[in-house]
GROMACS .gro file of C-alpha atoms in nm:
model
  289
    1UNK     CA    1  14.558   7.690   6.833
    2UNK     CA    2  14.577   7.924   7.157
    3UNK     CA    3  14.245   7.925   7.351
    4UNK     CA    4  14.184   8.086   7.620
    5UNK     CA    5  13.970   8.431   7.753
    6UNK     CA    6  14.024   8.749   7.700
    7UNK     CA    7  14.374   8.870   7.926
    8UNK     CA    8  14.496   8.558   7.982
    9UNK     CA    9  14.797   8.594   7.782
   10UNK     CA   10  14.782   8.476   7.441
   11UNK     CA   11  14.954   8.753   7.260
   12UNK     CA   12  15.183   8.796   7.501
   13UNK     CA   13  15.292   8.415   7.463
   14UNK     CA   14  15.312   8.488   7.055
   15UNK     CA   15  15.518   8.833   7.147
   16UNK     CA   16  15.793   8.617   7.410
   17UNK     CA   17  15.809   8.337   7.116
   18UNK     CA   18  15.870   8.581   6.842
   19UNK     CA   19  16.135   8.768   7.048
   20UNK     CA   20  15.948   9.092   7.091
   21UNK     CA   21  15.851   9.047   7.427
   22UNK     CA   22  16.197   8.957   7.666
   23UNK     CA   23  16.086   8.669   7.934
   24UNK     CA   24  16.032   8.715   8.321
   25UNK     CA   25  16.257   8.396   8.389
   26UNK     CA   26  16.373   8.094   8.143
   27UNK     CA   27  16.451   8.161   7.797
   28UNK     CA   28  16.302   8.068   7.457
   29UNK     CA   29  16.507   7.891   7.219
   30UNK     CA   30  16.480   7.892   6.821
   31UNK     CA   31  16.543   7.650   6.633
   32UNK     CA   32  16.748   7.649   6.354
   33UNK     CA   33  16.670   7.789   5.993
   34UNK     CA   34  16.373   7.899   6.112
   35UNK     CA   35  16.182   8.135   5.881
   36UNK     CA   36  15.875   8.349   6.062
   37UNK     CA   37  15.613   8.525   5.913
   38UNK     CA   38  15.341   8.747   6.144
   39UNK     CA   39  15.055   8.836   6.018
   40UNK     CA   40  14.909   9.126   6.287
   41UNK     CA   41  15.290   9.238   6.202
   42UNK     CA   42  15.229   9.300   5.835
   43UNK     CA   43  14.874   9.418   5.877
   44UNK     CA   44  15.057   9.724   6.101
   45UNK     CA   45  15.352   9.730   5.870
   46UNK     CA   46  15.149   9.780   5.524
   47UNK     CA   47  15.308  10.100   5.304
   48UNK     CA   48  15.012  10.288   5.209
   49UNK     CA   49  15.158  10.433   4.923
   50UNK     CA   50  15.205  10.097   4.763
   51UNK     CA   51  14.988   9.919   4.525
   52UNK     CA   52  14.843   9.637   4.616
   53UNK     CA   53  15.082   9.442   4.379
   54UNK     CA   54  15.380   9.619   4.481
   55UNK     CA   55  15.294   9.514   4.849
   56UNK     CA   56  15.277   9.171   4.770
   57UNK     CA   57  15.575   9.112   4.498
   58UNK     CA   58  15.760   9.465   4.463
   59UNK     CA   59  15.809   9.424   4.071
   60UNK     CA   60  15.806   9.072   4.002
   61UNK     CA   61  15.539   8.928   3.735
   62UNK     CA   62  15.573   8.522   3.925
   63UNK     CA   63  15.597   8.483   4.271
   64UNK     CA   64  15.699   8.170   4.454
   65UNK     CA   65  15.423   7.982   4.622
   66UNK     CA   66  15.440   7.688   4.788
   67UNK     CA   67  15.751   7.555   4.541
   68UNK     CA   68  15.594   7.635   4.236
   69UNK     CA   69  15.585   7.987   4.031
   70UNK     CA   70  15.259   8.180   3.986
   71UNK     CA   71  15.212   8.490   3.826
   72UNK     CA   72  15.113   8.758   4.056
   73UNK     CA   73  14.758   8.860   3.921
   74UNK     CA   74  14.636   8.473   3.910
   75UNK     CA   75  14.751   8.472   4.294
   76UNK     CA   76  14.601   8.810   4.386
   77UNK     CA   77  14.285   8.651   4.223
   78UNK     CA   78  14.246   8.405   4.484
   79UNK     CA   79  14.242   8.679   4.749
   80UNK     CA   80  13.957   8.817   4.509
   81UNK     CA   81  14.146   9.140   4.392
   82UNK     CA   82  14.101   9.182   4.015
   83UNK     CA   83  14.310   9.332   3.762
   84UNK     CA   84  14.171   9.663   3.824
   85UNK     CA   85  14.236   9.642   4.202
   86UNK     CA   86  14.550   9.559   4.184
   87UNK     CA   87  14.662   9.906   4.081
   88UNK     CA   88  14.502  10.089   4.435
   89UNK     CA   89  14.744  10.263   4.664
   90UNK     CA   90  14.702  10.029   5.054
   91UNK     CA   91  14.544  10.382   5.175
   92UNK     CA   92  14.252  10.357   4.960
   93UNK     CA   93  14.134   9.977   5.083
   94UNK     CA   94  13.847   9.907   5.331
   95UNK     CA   95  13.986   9.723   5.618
   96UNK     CA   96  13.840   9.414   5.521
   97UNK     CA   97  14.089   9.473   5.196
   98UNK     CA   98  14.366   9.549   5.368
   99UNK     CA   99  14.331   9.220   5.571
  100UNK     CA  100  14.253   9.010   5.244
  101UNK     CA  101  14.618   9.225   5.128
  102UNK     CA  102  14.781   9.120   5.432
  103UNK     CA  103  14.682   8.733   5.415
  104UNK     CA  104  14.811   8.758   5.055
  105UNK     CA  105  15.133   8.906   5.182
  106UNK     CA  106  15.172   8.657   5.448
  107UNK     CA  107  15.126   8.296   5.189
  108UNK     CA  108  15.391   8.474   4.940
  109UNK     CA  109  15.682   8.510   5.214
  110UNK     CA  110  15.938   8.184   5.232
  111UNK     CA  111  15.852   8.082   5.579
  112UNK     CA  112  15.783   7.782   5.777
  113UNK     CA  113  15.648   7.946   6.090
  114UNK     CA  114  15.290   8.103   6.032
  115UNK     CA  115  15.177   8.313   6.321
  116UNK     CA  116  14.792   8.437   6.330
  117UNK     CA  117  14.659   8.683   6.610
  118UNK     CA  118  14.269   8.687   6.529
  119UNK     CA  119  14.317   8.651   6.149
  120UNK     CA  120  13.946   8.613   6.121
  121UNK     CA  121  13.861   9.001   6.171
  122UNK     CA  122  13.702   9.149   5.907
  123UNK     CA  123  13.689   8.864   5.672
  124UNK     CA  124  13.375   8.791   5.423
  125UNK     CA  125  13.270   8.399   5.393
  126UNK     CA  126  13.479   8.331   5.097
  127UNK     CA  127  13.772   8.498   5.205
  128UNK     CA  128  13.735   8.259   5.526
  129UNK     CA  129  13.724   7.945   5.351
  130UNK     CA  130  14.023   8.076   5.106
  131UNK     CA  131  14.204   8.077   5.472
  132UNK     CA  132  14.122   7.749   5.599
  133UNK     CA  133  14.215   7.616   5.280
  134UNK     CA  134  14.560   7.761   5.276
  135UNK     CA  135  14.606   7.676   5.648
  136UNK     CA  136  14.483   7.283   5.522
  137UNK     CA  137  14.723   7.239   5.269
  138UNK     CA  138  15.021   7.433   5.442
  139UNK     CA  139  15.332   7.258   5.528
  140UNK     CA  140  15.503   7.451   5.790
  141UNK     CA  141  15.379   7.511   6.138
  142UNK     CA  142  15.089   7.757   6.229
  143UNK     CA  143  15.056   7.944   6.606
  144UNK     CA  144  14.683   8.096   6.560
  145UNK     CA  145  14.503   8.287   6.819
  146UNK     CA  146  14.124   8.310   6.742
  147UNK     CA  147  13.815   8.323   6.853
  148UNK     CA  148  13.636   8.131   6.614
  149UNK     CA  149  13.575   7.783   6.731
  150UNK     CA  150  13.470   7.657   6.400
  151UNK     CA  151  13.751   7.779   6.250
  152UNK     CA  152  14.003   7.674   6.487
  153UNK     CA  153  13.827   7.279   6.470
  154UNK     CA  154  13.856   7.303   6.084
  155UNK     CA  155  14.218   7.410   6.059
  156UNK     CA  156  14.417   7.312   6.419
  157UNK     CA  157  14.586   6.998   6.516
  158UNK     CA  158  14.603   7.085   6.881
  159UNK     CA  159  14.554   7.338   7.110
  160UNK     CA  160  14.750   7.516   7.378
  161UNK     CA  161  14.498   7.598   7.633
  162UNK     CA  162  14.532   7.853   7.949
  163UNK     CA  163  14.388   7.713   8.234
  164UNK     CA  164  14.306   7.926   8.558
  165UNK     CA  165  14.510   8.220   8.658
  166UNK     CA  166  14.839   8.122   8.750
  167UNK     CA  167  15.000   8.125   8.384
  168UNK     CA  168  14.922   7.740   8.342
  169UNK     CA  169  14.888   7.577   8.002
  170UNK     CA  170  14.816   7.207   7.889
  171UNK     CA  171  14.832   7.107   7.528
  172UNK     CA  172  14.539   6.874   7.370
  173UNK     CA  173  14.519   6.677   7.087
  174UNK     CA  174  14.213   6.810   6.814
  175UNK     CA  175  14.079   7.142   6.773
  176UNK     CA  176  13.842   7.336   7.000
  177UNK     CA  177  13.543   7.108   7.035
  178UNK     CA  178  13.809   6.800   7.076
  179UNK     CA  179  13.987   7.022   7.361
  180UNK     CA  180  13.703   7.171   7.523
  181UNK     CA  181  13.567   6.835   7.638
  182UNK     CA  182  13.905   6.715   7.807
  183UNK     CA  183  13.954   7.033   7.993
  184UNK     CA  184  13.942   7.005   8.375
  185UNK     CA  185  13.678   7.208   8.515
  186UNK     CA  186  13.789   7.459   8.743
  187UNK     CA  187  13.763   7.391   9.143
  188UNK     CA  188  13.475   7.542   9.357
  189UNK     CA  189  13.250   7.581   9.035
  190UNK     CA  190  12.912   7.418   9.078
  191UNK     CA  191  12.840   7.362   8.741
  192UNK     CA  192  13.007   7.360   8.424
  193UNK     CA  193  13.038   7.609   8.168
  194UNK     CA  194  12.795   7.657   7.876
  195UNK     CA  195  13.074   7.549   7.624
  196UNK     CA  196  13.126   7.226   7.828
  197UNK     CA  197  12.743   7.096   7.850
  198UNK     CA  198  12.695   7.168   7.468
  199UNK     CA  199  13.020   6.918   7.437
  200UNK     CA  200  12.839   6.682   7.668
  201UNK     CA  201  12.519   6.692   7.505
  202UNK     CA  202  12.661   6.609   7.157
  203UNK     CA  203  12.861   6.337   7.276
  204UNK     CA  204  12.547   6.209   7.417
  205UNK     CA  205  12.328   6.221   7.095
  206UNK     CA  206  12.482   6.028   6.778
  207UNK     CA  207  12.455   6.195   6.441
  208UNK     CA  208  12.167   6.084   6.248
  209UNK     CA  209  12.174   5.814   5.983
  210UNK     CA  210  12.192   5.942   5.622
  211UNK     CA  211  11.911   6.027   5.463
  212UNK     CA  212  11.814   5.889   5.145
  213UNK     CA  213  11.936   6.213   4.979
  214UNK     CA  214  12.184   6.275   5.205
  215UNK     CA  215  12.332   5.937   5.079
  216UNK     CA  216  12.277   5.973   4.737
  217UNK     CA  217  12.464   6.355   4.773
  218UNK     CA  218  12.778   6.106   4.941
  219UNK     CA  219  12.806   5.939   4.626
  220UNK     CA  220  12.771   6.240   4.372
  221UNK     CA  221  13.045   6.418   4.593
  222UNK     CA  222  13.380   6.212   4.467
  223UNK     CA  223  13.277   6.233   4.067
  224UNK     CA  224  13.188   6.625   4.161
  225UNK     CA  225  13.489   6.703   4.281
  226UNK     CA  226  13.767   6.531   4.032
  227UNK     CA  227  13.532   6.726   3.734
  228UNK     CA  228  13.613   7.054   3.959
  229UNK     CA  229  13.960   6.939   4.004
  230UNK     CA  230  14.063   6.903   3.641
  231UNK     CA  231  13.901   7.220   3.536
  232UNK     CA  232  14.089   7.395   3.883
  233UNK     CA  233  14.422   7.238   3.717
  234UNK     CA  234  14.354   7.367   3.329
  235UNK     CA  235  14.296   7.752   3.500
  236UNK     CA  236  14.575   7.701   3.681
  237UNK     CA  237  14.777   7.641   3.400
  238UNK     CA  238  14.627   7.925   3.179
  239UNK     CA  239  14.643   8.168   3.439
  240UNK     CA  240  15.015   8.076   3.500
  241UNK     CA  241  15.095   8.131   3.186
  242UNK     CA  242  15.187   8.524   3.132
  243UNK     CA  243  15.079   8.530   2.797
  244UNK     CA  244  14.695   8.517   2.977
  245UNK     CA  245  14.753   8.865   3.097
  246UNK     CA  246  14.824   8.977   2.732
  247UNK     CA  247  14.436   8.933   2.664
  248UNK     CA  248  14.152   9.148   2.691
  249UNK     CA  249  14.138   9.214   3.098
  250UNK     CA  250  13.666   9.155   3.086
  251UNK     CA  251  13.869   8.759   2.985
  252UNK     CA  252  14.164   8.783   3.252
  253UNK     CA  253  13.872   8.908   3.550
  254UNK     CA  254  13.596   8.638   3.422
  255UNK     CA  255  13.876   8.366   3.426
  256UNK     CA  256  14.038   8.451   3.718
  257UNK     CA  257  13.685   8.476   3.913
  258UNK     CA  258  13.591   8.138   3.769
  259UNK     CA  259  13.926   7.981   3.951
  260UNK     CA  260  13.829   8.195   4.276
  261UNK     CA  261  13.497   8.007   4.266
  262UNK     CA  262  13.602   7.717   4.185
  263UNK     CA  263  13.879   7.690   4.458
  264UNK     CA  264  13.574   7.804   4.749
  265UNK     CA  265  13.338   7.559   4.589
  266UNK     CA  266  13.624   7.234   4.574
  267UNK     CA  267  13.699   7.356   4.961
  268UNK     CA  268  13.349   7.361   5.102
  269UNK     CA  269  13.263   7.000   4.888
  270UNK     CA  270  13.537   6.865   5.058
  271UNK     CA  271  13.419   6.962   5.388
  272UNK     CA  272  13.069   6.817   5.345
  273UNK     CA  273  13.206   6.454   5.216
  274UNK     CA  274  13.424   6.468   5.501
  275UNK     CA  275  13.111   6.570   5.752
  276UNK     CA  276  12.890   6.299   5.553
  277UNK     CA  277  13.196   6.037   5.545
  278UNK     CA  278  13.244   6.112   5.934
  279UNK     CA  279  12.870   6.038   6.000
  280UNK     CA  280  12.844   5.689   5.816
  281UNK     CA  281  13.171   5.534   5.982
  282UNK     CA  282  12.975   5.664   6.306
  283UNK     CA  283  12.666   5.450   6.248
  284UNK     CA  284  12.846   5.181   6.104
  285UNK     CA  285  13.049   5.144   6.468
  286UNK     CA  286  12.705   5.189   6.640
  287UNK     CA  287  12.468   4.924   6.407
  288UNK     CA  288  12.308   5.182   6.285
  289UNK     CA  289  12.385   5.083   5.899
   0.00000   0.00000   0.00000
């Protein structure tokens, strides 16, 4: 994750990276068989005299995603475009569309190299959470730019920070909230900044202890999600199958929105176990179980 205020340089360090930018001094070195994909590159670069299926797989029925085939209307689904939708021209979409198109675009190309300038713009909940669950499970290596703190601490590993004015940057461990705290504060500054006395107050006061609902919710979550899970892998396997797109298209929409659903739903009940999980092995280490 980059972080850092507005004019500081963030894009500009994506641009040097990527090549489009040459450097002052120095150089920047690839490395090899490296495969990039930019996403503020594909939002400018959209035809829009495409469909939204041409856009995304030219005339292919299965795309290749993540290793394994798909066919292209089951993956569109995810992005929430149904079979109807598929058929628009790019020049017709709202710009919340065209972002959910360019996302879509992005997780079908072969790279290993994700780079994200603000890919939260425009985005509706659920569209959100469908991006921090692709950034979760993806295997390559993500650059993201954002100003979304929650976002960046539920998808980032670490975080390049620019500190002061002089072109300085320090890498931390964690995502924003982890960073935030370890960040020097700046010289001649009386106090610290809001961001940085919200970090000290919550390190300050513990979570809670569970409530008796709270725990019985922790135990319901595991048996919740492997029920979601299995039905998540039979639509998978229906939807992949392109005989499912031979049916009536009222059956193709309802299925494919059931495995949109389901997908958000598995995503955000992993999140709570994890935020539930997090707070019991905190009391445990402080007595408080």
């Amino acid at each position: 994750g980059l972080i850092g205020p507005n004019g500081s340089g963030k894009t500009t360090l994506l641009k040097l990276l990527l090549g489009y930018l040459p450097p002052d001094k120095g150089e920047v070195q690839h490395g090899t068989k490296l495969k990039i994909a930019y996403l503020d590159q594909l939002r400018k670069h959209l035809n829009p005299e495409k469909t939204i299926i041409e856009s995304v797989a030219g005339g292919l029925e299965n795309i290749k995603i993540n290793g394994s085939y798909r066919h292209v209307l089951g993956y569109l689904g995810d992005f929430m475009f149904n079979c109807q939708q598929v058929r628009s021209k790019v020049k017709y979409l709202s710009g919340g569309e065209r972002n959910r198109l360019a996302l879509a675009c992005l997780f079908a190309q072969s790279a290993n190299l994700l780079v994200m300038d603000e890919p939260t713009n425009d985005l509706d909940l659920e569209t959100l959470q469908l991006l921090e669950g692709l950034l979760s499970g993806y295997t390559g290596t993500v650059l993201l730019v954002s100003h979304d703190r929650t976002f960046l601490d539920n998808v980032v590993t670490s975080c390049l920070v620019f500190e002061g004015t002089e072109g300085s940057i320090r890498e931390y461990v964690g995502g924003y909230s982890d960073c935030i705290c370890k960040v020097p504060p700046t010289p001649n500054v009386a106090k610290p900044s809001r961001d940085l006395l919200i970090c000290q107050k919550n390190l300050k006061q513990a979570p809670s202890r569970l409530s008796y609902n709270e725990q019985r919710e922790l135990e319901s979550l595991p048996v919740q999600i492997d029920e979601m899970e299995r039905r998540q892998q039979e639509l998978y396997a229906i939807t992949s199958d392109p005989a499912f797109y031979k049916n009536d298209v009222v059956i193709i929409n309802q299925q494919l929105e059931e495995l949109r659903i389901l997908n958000v739903d598995i995503e955000s009940r992993y999140g709570r176990w994890g935020e539930l999980e997090n707070r019991t092995i905190h009391n445990i280490g402080r007595g408080k179980i």
